[in-house]
Amino acid sequence: MEIFNQNEVGIRAATRVRCAGFNDSTPSAILYLTNYLGYIIISEKTYSTVQVAKLLEITPATLHRWIREKRIEPPPLQSLAGMEVRVWNAKNVAEVRKYKVEHYWGRGNKKPRRKNKK
């Protein structure tokens, strides 16, 4: 029996089978086996809470406060190596970024007031 691989889309192995009692001039059968499962796993970039805070240029304490005060919707807690952590994806980061633009004025800064016209 001879085994050779063909590199194509998916994993495909072809096996050439020679039956006992036949000489080399007898045509052999080629059987194709495929391991293609019909789906592709796409992993997206994920971030920790501290990484999200650095991306948004806020302190981790501010981000934790927004979560505690329910100002933003955090991702669910996941168990990772025996610890409960939040794993943020791009969609979660975009939601926090939107909240920051609308509500956050910076460290120690107050919302600018409009001047009264008399």
PDB file of C-alpha atoms in Angstrom:
ATOM      1  CA  MET A   1       0.000   0.000   0.000  1.00  0.00           C
ATOM      2  CA  GLU A   2       1.327   3.446  -0.934  1.00  0.00           C
ATOM      3  CA  ILE A   3       0.122   6.604   0.833  1.00  0.00           C
ATOM      4  CA  PHE A   4       0.652  10.101  -0.483  1.00  0.00           C
ATOM      5  CA  ASN A   5      -0.759  13.513   0.454  1.00  0.00           C
ATOM      6  CA  GLN A   6      -2.292  16.124  -1.800  1.00  0.00           C
ATOM      7  CA  ASN A   7      -2.244  19.739  -0.642  1.00  0.00           C
ATOM      8  CA  GLU A   8      -5.604  21.323  -1.489  1.00  0.00           C
ATOM      9  CA  VAL A   9      -8.282  23.210   0.383  1.00  0.00           C
ATOM     10  CA  GLY A  10      -8.981  21.134   3.469  1.00  0.00           C
ATOM     11  CA  ILE A  11      -6.961  18.112   4.480  1.00  0.00           C
ATOM     12  CA  ARG A  12      -7.074  15.371   1.936  1.00  0.00           C
ATOM     13  CA  ALA A  13      -5.159  12.104   1.868  1.00  0.00           C
ATOM     14  CA  ALA A  14      -5.209   9.694  -1.021  1.00  0.00           C
ATOM     15  CA  THR A  15      -4.466   6.018  -0.564  1.00  0.00           C
ATOM     16  CA  ARG A  16      -3.476   3.772  -3.433  1.00  0.00           C
ATOM     17  CA  VAL A  17      -4.535   0.196  -2.754  1.00  0.00           C
ATOM     18  CA  ARG A  18      -3.023  -2.786  -4.533  1.00  0.00           C
ATOM     19  CA  CYS A  19      -4.771  -6.083  -4.131  1.00  0.00           C
ATOM     20  CA  ALA A  20      -2.763  -9.210  -3.325  1.00  0.00           C
ATOM     21  CA  GLY A  21      -2.291 -11.629  -6.214  1.00  0.00           C
ATOM     22  CA  PHE A  22      -2.343  -8.997  -8.944  1.00  0.00           C
ATOM     23  CA  ASN A  23       0.743  -7.761 -10.745  1.00  0.00           C
ATOM     24  CA  ASP A  24       1.861  -4.154 -11.174  1.00  0.00           C
ATOM     25  CA  SER A  25       0.149  -3.815 -14.552  1.00  0.00           C
ATOM     26  CA  THR A  26      -3.272  -4.172 -12.893  1.00  0.00           C
ATOM     27  CA  PRO A  27      -4.856  -0.787 -12.295  1.00  0.00           C
ATOM     28  CA  SER A  28      -5.016   0.137  -8.649  1.00  0.00           C
ATOM     29  CA  ALA A  29      -7.856   1.881  -6.872  1.00  0.00           C
ATOM     30  CA  ILE A  30      -7.427   5.351  -5.382  1.00  0.00           C
ATOM     31  CA  LEU A  31      -9.519   6.121  -2.319  1.00  0.00           C
ATOM     32  CA  TYR A  32      -9.878   9.725  -1.158  1.00  0.00           C
ATOM     33  CA  LEU A  33     -10.426  10.465   2.519  1.00  0.00           C
ATOM     34  CA  THR A  34     -11.183  13.977   3.655  1.00  0.00           C
ATOM     35  CA  ASN A  35     -11.171  15.542   7.103  1.00  0.00           C
ATOM     36  CA  TYR A  36     -13.006  18.715   6.047  1.00  0.00           C
ATOM     37  CA  LEU A  37     -15.693  19.396   8.652  1.00  0.00           C
ATOM     38  CA  GLY A  38     -17.553  22.203   6.898  1.00  0.00           C
ATOM     39  CA  TYR A  39     -16.740  25.020   9.301  1.00  0.00           C
ATOM     40  CA  ILE A  40     -13.863  27.311  10.100  1.00  0.00           C
ATOM     41  CA  ILE A  41     -13.031  28.558  13.584  1.00  0.00           C
ATOM     42  CA  ILE A  42     -12.292  32.271  13.515  1.00  0.00           C
ATOM     43  CA  SER A  43     -10.705  33.677  16.615  1.00  0.00           C
ATOM     44  CA  GLU A  44     -10.979  37.385  17.163  1.00  0.00           C
ATOM     45  CA  LYS A  45      -8.696  39.570  19.204  1.00  0.00           C
ATOM     46  CA  THR A  46      -9.644  39.681  22.857  1.00  0.00           C
ATOM     47  CA  TYR A  47      -8.606  42.078  25.589  1.00  0.00           C
ATOM     48  CA  SER A  48      -8.411  42.113  29.374  1.00  0.00           C
ATOM     49  CA  THR A  49     -10.057  44.879  31.399  1.00  0.00           C
ATOM     50  CA  VAL A  50      -6.705  46.576  31.959  1.00  0.00           C
ATOM     51  CA  GLN A  51      -5.914  46.439  28.225  1.00  0.00           C
ATOM     52  CA  VAL A  52      -9.306  48.004  27.397  1.00  0.00           C
ATOM     53  CA  ALA A  53      -8.618  50.820  29.866  1.00  0.00           C
ATOM     54  CA  LYS A  54      -5.220  51.477  28.252  1.00  0.00           C
ATOM     55  CA  LEU A  55      -6.764  51.463  24.760  1.00  0.00           C
ATOM     56  CA  LEU A  56      -9.339  54.041  25.832  1.00  0.00           C
ATOM     57  CA  GLU A  57      -6.801  56.102  27.800  1.00  0.00           C
ATOM     58  CA  ILE A  58      -8.686  55.819  31.091  1.00  0.00           C
ATOM     59  CA  THR A  59      -7.622  54.194  34.339  1.00  0.00           C
ATOM     60  CA  PRO A  60      -8.675  50.635  35.144  1.00  0.00           C
ATOM     61  CA  ALA A  61     -10.341  52.056  38.284  1.00  0.00           C
ATOM     62  CA  THR A  62     -12.583  54.232  36.090  1.00  0.00           C
ATOM     63  CA  LEU A  63     -13.569  51.258  33.957  1.00  0.00           C
ATOM     64  CA  HIS A  64     -14.296  49.152  37.042  1.00  0.00           C
ATOM     65  CA  ARG A  65     -16.370  52.007  38.493  1.00  0.00           C
ATOM     66  CA  TRP A  66     -18.453  52.235  35.307  1.00  0.00           C
ATOM     67  CA  ILE A  67     -19.070  48.478  35.521  1.00  0.00           C
ATOM     68  CA  ARG A  68     -19.947  48.633  39.234  1.00  0.00           C
ATOM     69  CA  GLU A  69     -22.329  51.587  38.712  1.00  0.00           C
ATOM     70  CA  LYS A  70     -23.877  49.775  35.709  1.00  0.00           C
ATOM     71  CA  ARG A  71     -23.066  52.612  33.337  1.00  0.00           C
ATOM     72  CA  ILE A  72     -21.740  50.153  30.752  1.00  0.00           C
ATOM     73  CA  GLU A  73     -22.630  46.551  29.946  1.00  0.00           C
ATOM     74  CA  PRO A  74     -19.519  44.428  30.569  1.00  0.00           C
ATOM     75  CA  PRO A  75     -18.907  41.029  28.983  1.00  0.00           C
ATOM     76  CA  PRO A  76     -19.821  38.070  31.201  1.00  0.00           C
ATOM     77  CA  LEU A  77     -17.281  36.674  33.629  1.00  0.00           C
ATOM     78  CA  GLN A  78     -15.400  33.622  32.380  1.00  0.00           C
ATOM     79  CA  SER A  79     -13.419  31.121  34.389  1.00  0.00           C
ATOM     80  CA  LEU A  80      -9.825  31.093  33.205  1.00  0.00           C
ATOM     81  CA  ALA A  81      -7.208  29.081  35.119  1.00  0.00           C
ATOM     82  CA  GLY A  82      -9.365  29.136  38.245  1.00  0.00           C
ATOM     83  CA  MET A  83      -9.924  32.914  38.130  1.00  0.00           C
ATOM     84  CA  GLU A  84     -12.992  34.867  37.082  1.00  0.00           C
ATOM     85  CA  VAL A  85     -12.028  37.301  34.297  1.00  0.00           C
ATOM     86  CA  ARG A  86     -13.800  39.424  31.714  1.00  0.00           C
ATOM     87  CA  VAL A  87     -12.729  38.832  28.129  1.00  0.00           C
ATOM     88  CA  TRP A  88     -13.521  41.869  25.980  1.00  0.00           C
ATOM     89  CA  ASN A  89     -13.909  41.742  22.186  1.00  0.00           C
ATOM     90  CA  ALA A  90     -13.948  44.566  19.633  1.00  0.00           C
ATOM     91  CA  LYS A  91     -17.719  45.059  19.961  1.00  0.00           C
ATOM     92  CA  ASN A  92     -17.467  45.503  23.752  1.00  0.00           C
ATOM     93  CA  VAL A  93     -14.588  47.963  23.357  1.00  0.00           C
ATOM     94  CA  ALA A  94     -16.594  49.987  20.808  1.00  0.00           C
ATOM     95  CA  GLU A  95     -19.525  50.255  23.246  1.00  0.00           C
ATOM     96  CA  VAL A  96     -17.257  51.527  26.039  1.00  0.00           C
ATOM     97  CA  ARG A  97     -15.560  53.947  23.628  1.00  0.00           C
ATOM     98  CA  LYS A  98     -18.991  55.340  22.665  1.00  0.00           C
ATOM     99  CA  TYR A  99     -19.900  55.792  26.346  1.00  0.00           C
ATOM    100  CA  LYS A 100     -16.598  57.551  26.999  1.00  0.00           C
ATOM    101  CA  VAL A 101     -17.134  60.027  24.154  1.00  0.00           C
ATOM    102  CA  GLU A 102     -20.642  60.861  25.371  1.00  0.00           C
ATOM    103  CA  HIS A 103     -20.068  60.989  29.151  1.00  0.00           C
ATOM    104  CA  TYR A 104     -16.396  61.220  30.145  1.00  0.00           C
ATOM    105  CA  TRP A 105     -14.693  64.591  30.360  1.00  0.00           C
ATOM    106  CA  GLY A 106     -11.292  63.470  31.600  1.00  0.00           C
ATOM    107  CA  ARG A 107      -9.608  63.129  34.953  1.00  0.00           C
ATOM    108  CA  GLY A 108     -10.612  65.972  37.276  1.00  0.00           C
ATOM    109  CA  ASN A 109     -12.325  67.923  34.511  1.00  0.00           C
ATOM    110  CA  LYS A 110     -15.914  69.067  34.694  1.00  0.00           C
ATOM    111  CA  LYS A 111     -18.449  69.227  31.922  1.00  0.00           C
ATOM    112  CA  PRO A 112     -18.120  72.574  30.156  1.00  0.00           C
ATOM    113  CA  ARG A 113     -21.020  74.910  30.915  1.00  0.00           C
ATOM    114  CA  ARG A 114     -22.873  76.946  28.395  1.00  0.00           C
ATOM    115  CA  LYS A 115     -22.718  80.657  28.941  1.00  0.00           C
ATOM    116  CA  ASN A 116     -26.035  82.350  29.635  1.00  0.00           C
ATOM    117  CA  LYS A 117     -27.022  84.930  27.073  1.00  0.00           C
ATOM    118  CA  LYS A 118     -28.535  88.056  28.612  1.00  0.00           C
TER     119      LYS A 118
END
